[in-house]
Amino acid sequence: MQDFEPTVIAFVCNWCTYTAADLAGTARLVYAPSVRLIRIMCTGMLDAKYVIKAFLEGAEAVLVSGCRPGDCHYLNGNYKARRRVKLLKEILPHFGIVPERLKLTWIGASDGIEFAETVTRLAETARRLGPSEARRAMIL
Amino acid sequence: MNNGHDQPRIGVYICHCGHNIAGTIDVAAVAKYVEGLPGVVVSRDYKYMCSEPGQELIQWDIKGHKLNRIVVASCSPLLHEHTFRNATEKGGINPFFFQMVNIREHNSWVHTDRAAATQKAKAQIHGAVRRVAGHRALETKKVAIHPDVLVVGGGIAGIHAAVTMANAGKKVYLVEREPSIGGHMAKFDKTFPTLDCAACILTPKMSSVGNHPNITLWTYSEVAKVDGFVGNYKVTVKRKPRYIIEDLCIGCQECITNCVYKEAKFPDEFNEGLGKRKPVYIPFAQATPQVVLIDPELCLNFKRGVLTDKCKKTCVEACADRKAIDFQQQEEIKEIQVGTVIVATGFKTFDAKRVPYYGYGKYQNVYTSLEVERLVNASGPTGGEVILRDGKKPQTVAIVHCVGSRDVNYHEYCSRVCCMYALKYGHLIHDKIGPEAVIHDFYIDLRCFGKGYEEFYRRCQEEGVHFIRGKPAQIECREGKLVLVGEDTLLGRLYRIPVDMVVLCAAMQARKDAEEVGRIFGVSRSRDGFFLEEHPKLAPLSTATDGVFLAGTCQAPRDVPDAVAQASGAAAKVLSLIVRGRVEIEPTISWIDPDICAGCQVCLGLCAYSAISFDERRKVSVVNEALCKGCGSCSGFCPSGAARSRHFDNRQIFSEIDGLFDAIHAVGR
């Protein structure tokens, strides 16, 4: 599996992590091109179905990333995301997905470096775990 | 106008951004790929989409090709989403039939492999094409802007912004935490590079704040809470008790003269502890308002802040019939309505004790910059004479730059003002002690970038200040002298220089409570701790929260001219909003489909804004559109899928995921 390039889907909040990703761009911090961002207004908006959908479509890893605790633009949406991610980690094995493939992080608007490092690390994890079987296993 | 239920006819525009995008992504190949996607009628690549011809291209195509959906793949939507929504609307279709794809910050700038970056761009756009097909027309609501303004912080930036707006006829509330306005600038002696006296330029502005009919000045007060949204903020201000009735005090200071403490014996904050004050005091001679205050921690009538009524109260006798002293005064809570806010809360100086090898706090003749400001100030504790803590006049003085700044152990950033005030001290100390004074200036680089700054540097060189490139590694005390040890990096030699006095140019840093203040106003902070602007170049005064603007050193270290310029800019931003009278509120909020809602009321508890209520008659939850901010907490959890976020609903996100993967399965990752 030498040329295997894992797909990473990142659900990022508009106010913090999306801005951090912009900053990573402004600073020209290179990371894996297989990382694809989906902008949502707040991680509190994240429906658990989005994550499952991304996995079933073939994502090797999913990142959910919002504002740091206390910094949420909508007061506490990030905490709601934390609950959902915890729940998802419980049920993902039932879909044949290793919970490690899902990651929740808090990356503030000024943390461009942290964003680039986080997605790079997650891509490495996904590469180590190998291609996801979820799409093939679940006949859609 | 259609509502989005017709057959999509999509126009896709791929921006080259000069070389920024086209240098990494094969834009022509992307445009060709997109052409074949379902619903796409037009797919073009163009040099600069944000330019006037770029925007017109969209408008012509909408008319010529009867487009009803637009996708622009260019830079970050945080930069140009507005631009293209406007272009879409000008073309005659609802601005929400637009989707932006970020192929610059999230693609060409962070990837180096041309093939992979091109694949990614295809996938990103494919996602957007699928998503935009499911967009719905949304109507932007307009709300009136309350014409009153809140300015937080009464330093030079806050004062300037407040006066500017008040002169334009707007009602301004200026809230200051300290007992007087003036901020750091009130402590300064002279200002570089012109050397005009800070008080002479600041105090007239301070008194115009005090006397302005349009300004309500609340000193010794803090903003406790801010509710609402742009144009309609409800602000709660806490006014701390001064134990003096502000309206009755005329500033005669008889109470201070007659206090039972005959001598002033407590360290005085305004003079950085170099001077003394009584428990009843006025912060400084030109304080605005000219109202005294009583420190309950020190006043004998209190014990540790609690009223005991044990003092002889000679101050009350002195105040006599005016009856301005009120020991029973309590904290007062004020609630005001404003439309906009300017945050100008300023900075704090770096605590030089954190650098142990410079001996501040250990050696009495090591001073910080702010202390020296008071020491050379004609209204300072020594009347402007440079007299050390041991009573001597120094003959040799060392000025050390970059204490706490440009230092990876403390703050990485440059404090921007230290070089210039260090030069100023060199000049002033020469001036006060005489030309025989020997002044050593230890620097890393001299950054004299402003108007007239380089000329001032030259003037100081000519006056005989010794400039030594190389910060001292240590300051020792030997036989009553302070010895600076370090390396002169230009000569490549070690130095040991004995002096009588050391001045540490302490960095400017964010205030300790910046995090808490940021939370109150919904302003986040950058890595260095200062408040984060909306965009470093194009929106340096706005914040992520609409209607909240920044001015002065709360955003970054800066000098007086820059703080004033920024305050004028923030005031102009506020005035332009007020003059417009109305502001558009994003319609991207939640709604609950009453046909699906099962009435479980889970969303009520999830909503952080109490924007959802339960309709008992219909047994369904209902969103209050004026309160909803569109965070989607309800839609993310609704068990029945009745709660939805407009513009971010399940179908739209699912389509985007589908598009991303369709591309991956079609062209590889």
PDB file of C-alpha atoms in Angstrom, chain A residues 4-5 7 9 11 14-15 18-19 21-22 24-26 28-33 35-42 44-50 53-54 57-60 69-71 73-77 80 83-84 109-111 113 135, chain B residues 20 76-78 81 102 105-106 109-113 116-117 119-120 123-124 131 515 519 522 524-527 532 544-545 588 606-609 629-633 635-637 645 648-650 653-654 656-658 660-661 664-665 669:
ATOM      1  CA  PHE A   4      -2.254   4.784  -0.720  1.00  0.00           C
ATOM      2  CA  GLU A   5      -3.409   8.320  -0.028  1.00  0.00           C
ATOM      3  CA  THR A   7      -9.045  10.796   2.239  1.00  0.00           C
ATOM      4  CA  ILE A   9     -12.838  14.915   5.576  1.00  0.00           C
ATOM      5  CA  PHE A  11     -15.861  19.416   9.338  1.00  0.00           C
ATOM      6  CA  ASN A  14     -16.553  28.947  10.318  1.00  0.00           C
ATOM      7  CA  TRP A  15     -15.160  31.073  13.138  1.00  0.00           C
ATOM      8  CA  TYR A  18     -11.848  27.428   9.087  1.00  0.00           C
ATOM      9  CA  THR A  19     -10.001  30.666   9.806  1.00  0.00           C
ATOM     10  CA  ALA A  21      -6.974  26.754   7.854  1.00  0.00           C
ATOM     11  CA  ASP A  22      -6.997  30.078   6.002  1.00  0.00           C
ATOM     12  CA  ALA A  24      -2.236  27.938   7.317  1.00  0.00           C
ATOM     13  CA  GLY A  25      -2.731  28.948   3.685  1.00  0.00           C
ATOM     14  CA  THR A  26      -1.503  32.487   4.191  1.00  0.00           C
ATOM     15  CA  ARG A  28       2.035  28.500   3.111  1.00  0.00           C
ATOM     16  CA  LEU A  29       2.148  25.552   5.518  1.00  0.00           C
ATOM     17  CA  VAL A  30       2.117  22.437   3.373  1.00  0.00           C
ATOM     18  CA  TYR A  31      -0.136  19.493   4.298  1.00  0.00           C
ATOM     19  CA  ALA A  32      -1.580  16.479   2.546  1.00  0.00           C
ATOM     20  CA  PRO A  33      -3.823  17.361  -0.450  1.00  0.00           C
ATOM     21  CA  VAL A  35      -7.602  16.657   3.230  1.00  0.00           C
ATOM     22  CA  ARG A  36     -10.983  18.085   2.204  1.00  0.00           C
ATOM     23  CA  LEU A  37     -12.711  20.711   4.314  1.00  0.00           C
ATOM     24  CA  ILE A  38     -16.439  21.150   4.756  1.00  0.00           C
ATOM     25  CA  ARG A  39     -17.407  24.439   6.312  1.00  0.00           C
ATOM     26  CA  ILE A  40     -20.168  24.515   8.904  1.00  0.00           C
ATOM     27  CA  MET A  41     -21.092  27.535  10.983  1.00  0.00           C
ATOM     28  CA  CYS A  42     -20.421  25.801  14.288  1.00  0.00           C
ATOM     29  CA  GLY A  44     -22.649  22.326  17.366  1.00  0.00           C
ATOM     30  CA  MET A  45     -24.398  22.107  13.995  1.00  0.00           C
ATOM     31  CA  LEU A  46     -22.670  18.841  13.208  1.00  0.00           C
ATOM     32  CA  ASP A  47     -25.245  16.124  12.755  1.00  0.00           C
ATOM     33  CA  ALA A  48     -23.833  12.700  13.611  1.00  0.00           C
ATOM     34  CA  LYS A  49     -25.178  11.597  10.237  1.00  0.00           C
ATOM     35  CA  TYR A  50     -22.609  13.793   8.439  1.00  0.00           C
ATOM     36  CA  LYS A  53     -22.082   9.596   5.719  1.00  0.00           C
ATOM     37  CA  ALA A  54     -18.477  10.676   5.154  1.00  0.00           C
ATOM     38  CA  GLU A  57     -18.751   7.306   1.213  1.00  0.00           C
ATOM     39  CA  GLY A  58     -15.138   6.289   1.687  1.00  0.00           C
ATOM     40  CA  ALA A  59     -13.378   8.678   4.048  1.00  0.00           C
ATOM     41  CA  GLU A  60     -10.407   7.111   5.815  1.00  0.00           C
ATOM     42  CA  PRO A  69     -13.395  25.664  25.048  1.00  0.00           C
ATOM     43  CA  GLY A  70     -14.850  28.984  26.090  1.00  0.00           C
ATOM     44  CA  ASP A  71     -14.148  30.601  22.724  1.00  0.00           C
ATOM     45  CA  HIS A  73     -18.743  32.023  18.770  1.00  0.00           C
ATOM     46  CA  TYR A  74     -22.114  30.608  19.787  1.00  0.00           C
ATOM     47  CA  LEU A  75     -21.228  30.225  23.476  1.00  0.00           C
ATOM     48  CA  ASN A  76     -21.133  26.436  23.772  1.00  0.00           C
ATOM     49  CA  GLY A  77     -21.685  24.743  20.407  1.00  0.00           C
ATOM     50  CA  LYS A  80     -22.357  19.876  22.013  1.00  0.00           C
ATOM     51  CA  ARG A  83     -20.977  14.987  23.174  1.00  0.00           C
ATOM     52  CA  ARG A  84     -21.853  13.930  19.643  1.00  0.00           C
ATOM     53  CA  ALA A 109      -8.570  31.142  14.644  1.00  0.00           C
ATOM     54  CA  SER A 110      -4.906  32.023  15.109  1.00  0.00           C
ATOM     55  CA  ASP A 111      -3.597  28.462  15.215  1.00  0.00           C
ATOM     56  CA  ILE A 113       0.351  25.839  12.507  1.00  0.00           C
ATOM     57  CA  ARG A 135     -17.890   1.728   1.863  1.00  0.00           C
TER      58      ARG A 135
ATOM     59  CA  ASN B  20      -1.544  32.354  -6.771  1.00  0.00           C
ATOM     60  CA  SER B  76     -11.453  32.210   1.170  1.00  0.00           C
ATOM     61  CA  PRO B  77     -15.159  33.032   1.489  1.00  0.00           C
ATOM     62  CA  LEU B  78     -14.189  35.027   4.566  1.00  0.00           C
ATOM     63  CA  GLU B  81     -18.104  35.729  -0.246  1.00  0.00           C
ATOM     64  CA  ASN B 102     -11.676  28.008  -1.384  1.00  0.00           C
ATOM     65  CA  GLU B 105      -5.899  29.193   1.119  1.00  0.00           C
ATOM     66  CA  HIS B 106      -7.106  25.596   1.330  1.00  0.00           C
ATOM     67  CA  TRP B 109      -1.151  27.768  -1.062  1.00  0.00           C
ATOM     68  CA  VAL B 110      -0.795  24.594   0.994  1.00  0.00           C
ATOM     69  CA  HIS B 111      -0.078  21.981  -1.668  1.00  0.00           C
ATOM     70  CA  THR B 112       2.924  21.693  -3.931  1.00  0.00           C
ATOM     71  CA  ASP B 113       2.010  18.667  -6.076  1.00  0.00           C
ATOM     72  CA  ALA B 116      -2.857  16.342  -6.536  1.00  0.00           C
ATOM     73  CA  ALA B 117      -3.846  19.984  -6.103  1.00  0.00           C
ATOM     74  CA  GLN B 119      -7.601  16.712  -8.348  1.00  0.00           C
ATOM     75  CA  LYS B 120      -8.477  18.325  -5.051  1.00  0.00           C
ATOM     76  CA  ALA B 123     -13.383  17.486  -5.922  1.00  0.00           C
ATOM     77  CA  GLN B 124     -13.936  20.727  -4.026  1.00  0.00           C
ATOM     78  CA  ARG B 131     -24.429  21.629  -2.938  1.00  0.00           C
ATOM     79  CA  GLU B 515      -9.744  36.681  27.592  1.00  0.00           C
ATOM     80  CA  ARG B 519     -15.755  36.756  25.839  1.00  0.00           C
ATOM     81  CA  GLY B 522     -17.436  38.071  21.365  1.00  0.00           C
ATOM     82  CA  SER B 524     -11.304  36.276  19.952  1.00  0.00           C
ATOM     83  CA  ARG B 525      -7.606  36.732  20.485  1.00  0.00           C
ATOM     84  CA  SER B 526      -4.570  36.106  18.336  1.00  0.00           C
ATOM     85  CA  ARG B 527      -1.610  33.982  19.402  1.00  0.00           C
ATOM     86  CA  LEU B 532      -8.033  39.497  16.776  1.00  0.00           C
ATOM     87  CA  ALA B 544     -15.809  38.516  14.015  1.00  0.00           C
ATOM     88  CA  THR B 545     -18.778  40.017  15.853  1.00  0.00           C
ATOM     89  CA  THR B 588     -28.910  31.730   7.711  1.00  0.00           C
ATOM     90  CA  LEU B 606     -29.837  23.013  23.543  1.00  0.00           C
ATOM     91  CA  CYS B 607     -30.408  26.586  22.409  1.00  0.00           C
ATOM     92  CA  ALA B 608     -27.811  28.842  24.024  1.00  0.00           C
ATOM     93  CA  TYR B 609     -29.855  31.954  23.196  1.00  0.00           C
ATOM     94  CA  LYS B 629     -27.975  33.317  15.685  1.00  0.00           C
ATOM     95  CA  GLY B 630     -27.871  30.314  13.370  1.00  0.00           C
ATOM     96  CA  CYS B 631     -25.434  28.136  15.313  1.00  0.00           C
ATOM     97  CA  GLY B 632     -27.391  25.018  14.410  1.00  0.00           C
ATOM     98  CA  SER B 633     -27.241  23.413  17.845  1.00  0.00           C
ATOM     99  CA  SER B 635     -30.569  21.130  13.870  1.00  0.00           C
ATOM    100  CA  GLY B 636     -27.547  19.054  14.741  1.00  0.00           C
ATOM    101  CA  PHE B 637     -29.449  17.129  17.346  1.00  0.00           C
ATOM    102  CA  SER B 645     -30.304  25.371   9.655  1.00  0.00           C
ATOM    103  CA  PHE B 648     -26.598  24.462   6.088  1.00  0.00           C
ATOM    104  CA  ASP B 649     -29.341  21.880   6.030  1.00  0.00           C
ATOM    105  CA  ASN B 650     -28.818  18.135   5.844  1.00  0.00           C
ATOM    106  CA  ILE B 653     -24.198  19.123   3.443  1.00  0.00           C
ATOM    107  CA  PHE B 654     -24.984  15.634   2.162  1.00  0.00           C
ATOM    108  CA  GLU B 656     -21.426  18.462  -0.717  1.00  0.00           C
ATOM    109  CA  ILE B 657     -20.108  15.172   0.701  1.00  0.00           C
ATOM    110  CA  ASP B 658     -21.562  13.334  -2.297  1.00  0.00           C
ATOM    111  CA  LEU B 660     -16.498  15.422  -2.990  1.00  0.00           C
ATOM    112  CA  PHE B 661     -16.626  11.649  -3.194  1.00  0.00           C
ATOM    113  CA  ILE B 664     -12.707  11.151  -5.799  1.00  0.00           C
ATOM    114  CA  HIS B 665     -14.294   8.034  -7.278  1.00  0.00           C
ATOM    115  CA  ARG B 669      -7.770  11.308  -4.853  1.00  0.00           C
TER     116      ARG B 669
END
